[in-house]
XYZ file of C-alpha atoms in Angstrom:
498
model
C -13.728 -22.617 0.513
C -14.374 -24.774 -1.946
C -13.239 -28.322 -2.213
C -10.126 -28.776 -4.660
C -11.361 -28.719 -8.315
C -14.770 -26.886 -7.900
C -13.286 -24.216 -10.033
C -12.409 -25.598 -13.609
C -11.194 -21.508 -14.614
C -11.294 -17.767 -13.583
C -11.132 -15.008 -15.845
C -10.630 -11.705 -14.843
C -11.381 -9.002 -17.353
C -8.868 -5.928 -17.127
C -8.827 -4.554 -20.787
C -10.235 -1.425 -20.439
C -9.068 2.236 -21.232
C -10.017 3.944 -17.986
C -10.529 6.717 -19.881
C -12.255 8.751 -16.913
C -9.623 8.009 -14.824
C -7.586 10.741 -17.047
C -4.554 9.145 -16.287
C -1.267 7.677 -18.414
C -1.465 4.717 -16.086
C -3.767 2.126 -16.802
C -6.490 1.982 -14.569
C -6.225 -1.286 -13.185
C -2.565 -0.184 -12.034
C -3.883 2.856 -9.858
C -2.852 1.573 -6.324
C -5.478 0.864 -3.545
C -4.073 0.187 -0.100
C -0.315 -0.831 -1.232
C -1.808 -3.167 -4.539
C -2.525 -2.185 -8.080
C -6.684 -2.865 -8.629
C -6.077 -5.639 -10.782
C -3.832 -7.573 -7.917
C -7.040 -7.272 -5.332
C -8.883 -8.941 -7.854
C -6.359 -11.685 -8.949
C -5.415 -12.360 -5.088
C -9.045 -12.392 -4.289
C -9.904 -15.303 -7.114
C -6.302 -17.267 -6.774
C -7.624 -18.044 -3.615
C -10.861 -20.143 -4.649
C -7.657 -22.389 -6.134
C -8.934 -22.717 -10.256
C -7.181 -24.590 -12.485
C -6.556 -21.833 -14.909
C -6.437 -18.626 -14.137
C -6.113 -15.906 -17.247
C -6.565 -12.191 -17.192
C -7.663 -10.386 -20.096
C -5.607 -7.228 -21.084
C -5.435 -4.668 -23.348
C -4.776 -0.787 -22.628
C -1.063 -0.281 -20.793
C -0.923 -4.363 -21.504
C 2.746 -4.299 -21.256
C 2.804 -2.621 -17.454
C -0.059 -4.708 -16.667
C 1.343 -7.791 -18.207
C 4.745 -7.137 -15.748
C 2.991 -6.486 -12.868
C 0.898 -10.085 -13.102
C 4.433 -11.846 -13.383
C 5.070 -10.511 -10.291
C 1.764 -11.444 -8.633
C 1.909 -14.949 -10.313
C 5.693 -15.024 -8.716
C 4.274 -13.875 -5.157
C 1.513 -16.284 -5.281
C 3.477 -19.217 -6.871
C 0.973 -20.279 -9.479
C 0.322 -19.637 -12.622
C -1.239 -16.660 -14.307
C -1.887 -16.096 -17.993
C -2.836 -12.948 -19.909
C -4.845 -13.171 -22.594
C -4.472 -9.822 -24.736
C -7.970 -8.159 -26.208
C -6.567 -6.479 -29.515
C -9.506 -4.065 -29.729
C -12.464 -3.301 -27.610
C -15.658 -5.251 -28.489
C -17.127 -5.279 -25.464
C -17.023 -8.176 -22.138
C -18.758 -11.506 -24.523
C -15.733 -10.513 -26.679
C -13.023 -10.159 -23.932
C -13.989 -13.539 -22.496
C -13.790 -14.908 -25.876
C -10.295 -14.120 -25.996
C -10.040 -15.536 -22.445
C -11.168 -18.976 -23.184
C -9.194 -19.518 -26.839
C -6.157 -19.777 -24.078
C -8.101 -22.518 -22.512
C -8.256 -26.173 -23.568
C -10.898 -27.242 -26.695
C -12.650 -29.790 -24.246
C -12.767 -27.551 -21.233
C -15.859 -28.538 -18.821
C -16.456 -27.371 -15.024
C -17.345 -23.575 -13.968
C -15.777 -21.000 -15.096
C -15.861 -17.782 -13.173
C -15.812 -14.279 -14.815
C -15.057 -11.557 -12.603
C -13.076 -7.743 -13.201
C -9.869 -6.030 -12.291
C -11.692 -3.208 -10.953
C -13.597 -4.503 -8.119
C -10.906 -4.599 -5.500
C -13.720 -5.167 -2.515
C -14.478 -8.357 -3.695
C -13.508 -11.277 -1.709
C -12.491 -15.151 -1.766
C -15.528 -15.698 0.499
C -18.117 -13.989 -1.563
C -16.952 -15.578 -4.885
C -17.330 -18.936 -2.857
C -20.863 -18.304 -2.472
C -21.364 -17.678 -6.247
C -20.006 -20.774 -7.366
C -21.220 -22.891 -3.833
C -24.908 -21.683 -5.129
C -24.151 -21.980 -8.520
C -23.605 -26.240 -8.037
C -25.999 -26.329 -5.731
C -28.681 -24.936 -8.031
C -26.971 -26.581 -10.894
C -27.452 -23.733 -13.183
C -25.756 -23.120 -16.677
C -24.803 -19.470 -15.444
C -25.273 -17.762 -12.074
C -24.979 -14.187 -12.121
C -23.518 -12.111 -8.759
C -26.211 -9.221 -7.658
C -27.116 -6.333 -5.184
C -29.592 -4.156 -4.275
C -28.506 -0.638 -4.454
C -30.111 2.052 -3.684
C -29.045 3.817 -6.956
C -28.378 2.111 -9.375
C -27.768 4.586 -12.337
C -24.693 2.764 -14.588
C -25.290 -0.919 -13.719
C -27.085 -2.985 -15.937
C -30.247 -4.182 -14.177
C -31.510 -8.111 -13.290
C -35.009 -8.670 -15.455
C -37.066 -11.193 -13.654
C -40.344 -13.245 -15.028
C -43.330 -11.068 -13.783
C -44.777 -11.733 -10.412
C -41.443 -11.908 -9.118
C -40.103 -8.904 -6.636
C -36.738 -8.837 -6.443
C -36.459 -7.706 -3.001
C -37.921 -11.202 -2.047
C -35.158 -13.189 -0.821
C -36.858 -16.149 -2.319
C -36.294 -14.847 -5.331
C -32.905 -14.534 -5.619
C -32.359 -18.296 -6.831
C -34.695 -17.989 -9.927
C -36.814 -16.560 -12.639
C -33.501 -14.558 -14.207
C -34.447 -13.917 -17.971
C -32.045 -11.326 -19.040
C -29.927 -8.504 -18.143
C -29.971 -5.527 -19.867
C -26.892 -2.633 -19.555
C -28.078 1.040 -18.258
C -27.776 2.597 -21.723
C -30.059 0.351 -23.570
C -32.727 -0.175 -20.298
C -35.824 1.351 -20.865
C -37.554 3.635 -18.288
C -39.312 0.697 -16.034
C -36.594 -1.095 -16.068
C -34.200 1.704 -15.107
C -36.488 1.777 -11.921
C -34.911 -1.885 -11.246
C -32.621 -1.601 -7.975
C -31.147 -5.067 -8.582
C -28.268 -4.823 -10.501
C -25.648 -6.929 -12.432
C -22.535 -7.139 -10.395
C -20.699 -8.276 -13.201
C -19.690 -11.409 -11.527
C -21.025 -14.712 -13.112
C -20.358 -18.577 -12.727
C -20.855 -20.157 -15.545
C -20.846 -24.163 -17.436
C -18.123 -24.027 -19.415
C -19.755 -25.721 -22.217
C -23.243 -23.791 -22.079
C -20.572 -20.911 -22.095
C -18.785 -21.642 -24.988
C -21.858 -22.442 -27.312
C -23.511 -19.112 -26.266
C -20.066 -16.964 -27.121
C -20.544 -18.731 -30.762
C -24.025 -17.227 -31.109
C -23.459 -13.478 -29.408
C -24.141 -10.677 -32.087
C -23.845 -6.434 -31.185
C -27.562 -5.818 -31.249
C -26.898 -2.801 -28.724
C -26.429 0.949 -28.792
C -22.288 0.285 -28.876
C -22.296 -2.354 -31.468
C -20.197 -4.317 -29.131
C -20.373 -8.327 -27.690
C -22.275 -8.397 -24.564
C -21.703 -10.836 -21.791
C -24.850 -10.454 -20.353
C -26.834 -11.790 -23.081
C -25.466 -15.159 -22.349
C -27.800 -15.665 -19.880
C -30.550 -14.854 -22.428
C -29.183 -17.072 -24.609
C -28.991 -20.035 -21.914
C -32.786 -19.516 -21.459
C -33.905 -20.151 -24.981
C -32.045 -23.311 -24.901
C -33.873 -24.117 -21.731
C -30.884 -24.113 -19.376
C -31.581 -23.347 -15.712
C -29.981 -19.531 -15.056
C -30.196 -17.686 -11.469
C -28.642 -14.995 -9.350
C -26.940 -14.820 -6.354
C -27.297 -11.653 -4.075
C -24.441 -9.772 -2.383
C -26.061 -8.649 0.602
C -23.141 -6.047 0.998
C -22.943 -3.818 -2.275
C -19.872 -2.248 -1.434
C -17.891 -5.553 -2.422
C -19.441 -5.244 -5.968
C -18.548 -1.373 -6.140
C -16.375 -0.898 -9.156
C -13.882 1.851 -9.739
C -14.061 3.697 -12.910
C -12.869 7.160 -12.128
C -10.790 8.709 -9.261
C -13.793 9.649 -7.075
C -14.735 6.182 -6.942
C -11.187 5.095 -6.131
C -11.115 7.566 -3.289
C -14.326 6.315 -1.895
C -13.686 2.638 -2.376
C -9.844 3.243 -0.457
C -11.401 4.982 1.979
C -14.270 2.014 2.580
C -11.309 -0.597 2.267
C -9.056 1.511 4.629
C -11.770 1.978 7.371
C -12.463 -2.322 6.958
C -8.922 -2.859 7.728
C -8.823 -0.523 10.761
C -11.552 -2.907 11.829
C -10.644 -6.009 11.230
C -7.285 -4.606 13.467
C -8.606 -3.211 16.152
C -11.035 -6.677 16.272
C -7.914 -8.270 16.670
C -6.205 -6.399 19.518
C -4.699 -3.209 17.774
C -5.725 0.284 19.326
C -6.134 2.903 16.612
C -6.803 6.410 18.437
C -8.573 8.037 15.585
C -9.736 5.734 12.562
C -10.102 8.519 10.558
C -6.475 9.767 9.965
C -4.597 6.271 10.117
C -3.907 4.419 6.677
C -3.046 0.554 6.313
C -1.884 -1.126 3.366
C -3.673 -4.674 2.932
C -0.772 -6.603 3.649
C 0.464 -5.015 6.516
C 0.872 -7.167 9.711
C -0.009 -5.988 13.615
C 0.190 -7.664 16.712
C -1.892 -7.174 19.381
C -1.668 -4.278 21.798
C -0.223 -2.169 19.048
C -1.420 1.093 19.159
C -1.505 3.977 16.352
C -1.901 7.456 17.178
C -3.126 10.169 14.849
C -1.738 10.760 11.259
C -0.329 7.329 10.863
C 0.371 5.625 7.463
C 1.513 2.162 7.317
C 2.366 0.865 4.033
C 3.129 -2.426 2.045
C 5.571 -4.506 3.468
C 5.393 -3.460 7.196
C 5.046 -5.540 9.983
C 4.956 -4.238 13.893
C 5.284 -6.464 16.983
C 3.390 -6.440 20.270
C 2.708 -3.571 22.480
C 4.686 -1.578 20.024
C 3.298 2.688 19.606
C 3.388 4.613 16.570
C 2.809 7.868 16.139
C 1.497 10.530 15.947
C 2.394 11.651 12.590
C 4.371 8.342 11.640
C 4.859 7.091 8.033
C 6.495 3.533 7.648
C 6.891 1.767 4.069
C 8.806 -2.277 4.435
C 9.438 -1.602 7.800
C 9.854 -4.289 10.486
C 9.302 -3.093 13.725
C 9.942 -5.139 17.015
C 7.903 -5.519 20.303
C 7.402 -2.915 23.337
C 8.831 -0.055 20.782
C 8.036 3.665 20.349
C 8.034 5.661 17.141
C 6.819 9.236 17.382
C 6.740 11.598 14.250
C 9.265 9.202 12.363
C 9.318 8.358 8.526
C 10.753 5.206 8.031
C 11.540 2.971 4.426
C 12.611 -0.739 4.359
C 14.304 -0.129 7.814
C 14.348 -2.742 10.660
C 13.630 -1.284 14.405
C 14.495 -3.911 17.272
C 12.638 -4.234 20.753
C 12.370 -1.660 22.966
C 13.324 0.899 20.774
C 12.654 5.049 20.823
C 12.685 6.383 17.322
C 12.321 10.521 17.318
C 10.402 12.615 17.515
C 11.315 13.507 13.766
C 13.751 11.316 12.644
C 13.883 9.530 9.010
C 15.246 5.979 8.741
C 16.033 5.349 5.262
C 16.639 1.941 3.529
C 19.269 -0.351 5.225
C 18.879 1.277 8.421
C 19.140 -1.567 11.521
C 18.141 -0.725 14.924
C 18.977 -2.630 17.353
C 17.076 -3.319 20.737
C 16.624 -0.503 23.244
C 18.735 1.637 20.739
C 17.697 5.566 20.447
C 17.240 6.963 17.547
C 16.360 10.411 18.331
C 15.360 14.281 17.068
C 15.953 15.332 14.055
C 18.345 11.854 13.167
C 18.693 10.625 9.804
C 19.930 7.375 9.260
C 20.792 5.089 6.115
C 22.599 1.732 5.422
C 23.204 2.095 9.362
C 23.681 -0.520 12.123
C 23.061 0.990 15.085
C 23.919 -1.825 18.188
C 21.593 -2.834 21.012
C 21.715 0.104 23.127
C 23.191 2.315 21.154
C 22.162 6.173 21.124
C 22.076 8.635 18.315
C 20.068 11.205 20.546
C 19.996 14.194 18.188
C 20.845 16.231 15.155
C 22.944 14.028 13.484
C 23.624 12.223 9.961
C 24.490 8.270 10.211
C 24.948 7.035 6.703
C 26.919 3.714 6.177
C 28.193 3.365 9.529
C 28.513 0.704 12.197
C 27.798 1.876 15.346
C 28.612 -1.075 18.411
C 26.468 -2.130 21.435
C 25.820 0.676 24.311
C 27.808 3.822 22.287
C 26.770 7.177 22.537
C 26.969 9.913 19.493
C 27.291 13.302 20.231
C 24.656 15.998 19.193
C 25.464 17.187 15.491
C 27.256 14.309 14.655
C 27.457 13.871 10.719
C 29.281 10.444 9.576
C 31.163 11.941 5.986
C 30.328 8.504 3.929
C 30.685 10.139 0.559
C 34.255 11.216 -1.450
C 32.205 12.485 -4.453
C 32.773 9.195 -6.272
C 32.424 6.490 -3.890
C 30.569 5.776 -0.288
C 32.653 4.719 2.658
C 31.545 3.211 5.878
C 32.623 4.340 9.362
C 32.924 1.578 12.554
C 32.356 2.854 15.890
C 33.065 -0.016 18.767
C 31.091 -1.093 21.584
C 30.782 1.235 24.301
C 32.277 4.467 22.675
C 31.251 7.937 23.416
C 31.812 10.747 20.858
C 31.793 14.190 21.474
C 29.207 16.938 20.267
C 29.616 18.122 16.581
C 32.021 15.763 15.530
C 32.814 14.579 11.943
C 33.898 11.468 10.867
C 35.266 11.363 7.545
C 35.159 7.483 6.194
C 36.165 5.072 5.727
C 37.382 5.141 9.503
C 37.256 3.056 12.656
C 36.719 4.027 16.430
C 37.792 1.606 18.693
C 35.415 -0.163 21.657
C 35.446 2.624 24.567
C 37.018 5.341 22.607
C 36.620 8.419 23.018
C 36.630 11.675 20.419
C 36.544 15.488 21.787
C 33.655 17.421 20.622
C 34.399 19.691 17.635
C 36.541 17.166 16.227
C 36.767 15.805 12.664
C 38.366 12.639 12.815
C 40.104 11.273 9.740
C 42.121 8.796 11.458
C 41.544 5.629 13.342
C 41.102 6.200 16.886
C 42.451 2.910 18.924
C 40.295 1.309 21.549
C 40.350 3.156 25.078
C 41.918 6.433 23.323
C 40.526 9.751 22.914
C 40.630 10.830 19.513
C 41.515 14.882 18.965
C 41.185 16.613 15.872
C 40.673 20.977 16.045
C 42.860 23.606 16.829
C 43.780 25.339 19.942
C 41.341 28.325 20.499
C 42.639 31.715 20.852
C 41.007 35.009 21.976
C 41.580 38.317 19.612
C 41.221 40.914 21.992
C 39.562 44.257 20.706
C 38.551 43.007 17.448
C 35.108 43.815 18.041
C 36.038 47.149 18.766
C 38.395 47.771 15.773
C 36.580 45.753 12.883
C 32.887 46.498 13.790
C 32.737 50.004 15.367
C 29.479 51.402 15.468
C 27.714 48.102 15.466
C 24.905 47.193 18.345
C 27.580 44.412 18.917
C 30.694 47.278 19.685
C 27.729 48.612 22.041
C 26.736 45.659 23.939
C 30.688 45.019 24.464
C 31.353 48.789 25.514
C 28.407 48.383 28.223
C 29.967 44.955 29.231
C 33.675 46.312 30.049
C 32.681 49.760 31.071
C 30.345 47.241 33.928
C 33.401 45.018 34.584
C 35.722 48.223 35.208
C 33.203 49.358 37.781
C 33.063 46.001 39.627
C 35.282 46.377 42.981
C 38.158 43.854 42.746
C 38.304 40.783 45.635
């Protein structure tokens, strides 16, 4: 990383309308790997520890500003916003940002974009270091691409070949936008990534001289290079060898493409760190997901923001975890979980739903077609199948019978059920909250429990069974049921009695 004080200011441009997104959501707030586009840019820039960090906002400014306040809190540093009230071009946007910085600012100013989410701190560090080493007034980040359509082209003095690595550091004369380029200039494959390192004084001087001499009638930041050369100041380029890192997002097709590339890189990083991914084509991770060694991710797994998975845990197939913490050695099969905490050695699923506030203790089991919400399931407790556990505490080692419902809502308020340690509840129970089942207690199958069951007691709450003989013959004559019953009766009558 850069030595302290190497970067005076960083400016992130994020004011564009993003009309090609065809969305009510500001372009820079569209999510990618669990973070809005602009947050990827701000986080990468913040890693360089600039003295000042300014984001230029415009379209959807209130929503963007609100999100950036949260990002600043998470980063523990100031992130200021400058409002571009009219879209006057990149030069105008940088001028708006410079208006927030101290008048006598000196040193290096980095300018980057809020819609280039793969651009990382390592690449930005390389740009700043090259800028300092060469003593440039302006250094542009460039790249060689197969199809440069839509990008600004880097122009060099005659005789320099852009494909020659020796030409990277010098002889840059100007940058021309695609719409303003001649046919010959459009054939150039070296593109402007739109990211620059400027000497602060040279930048201020050039901004004061910018004029809208282009087809859009805008102030282009690219003209700063030309103005610097006219003053005899050194200008150069630093080439990025990986074009994906400077790929911008302007529509949803590009959003999907960049998102897929980011996901591929995230998966590759975790696989090299000891995670097994059975089918990388069907597994998706958000940027801040944390995985321990020997985690296994099966087909169809999505791990969303805030999720942490401990060592030797297996997730999937077909599982989605969001904001969850999972301990070591657990297994989650076809599970959907949100804001849940799962301990060590736990078995979840298949077809389980852990809703917010679910806390599953070590070696517990939440089985097939079980839903939990705001529930504490104690160590080694089991809820094996077909149950709803809402607003409940289940003690250590207890077993909840199949088809049990924790009735937590009375139509006005939620109430809690407490099941003690080593209790055994029958199948098809309903626990009408608030109610407590004591330690070591049992409840009978089919019971609707509305009162506390003391420790060690058996709770029974069901009517005594009685059989009404001949009911089907009288009330359902001529039906298949009546015919089956008649055949059974005939067979029974013909069976010899012992």
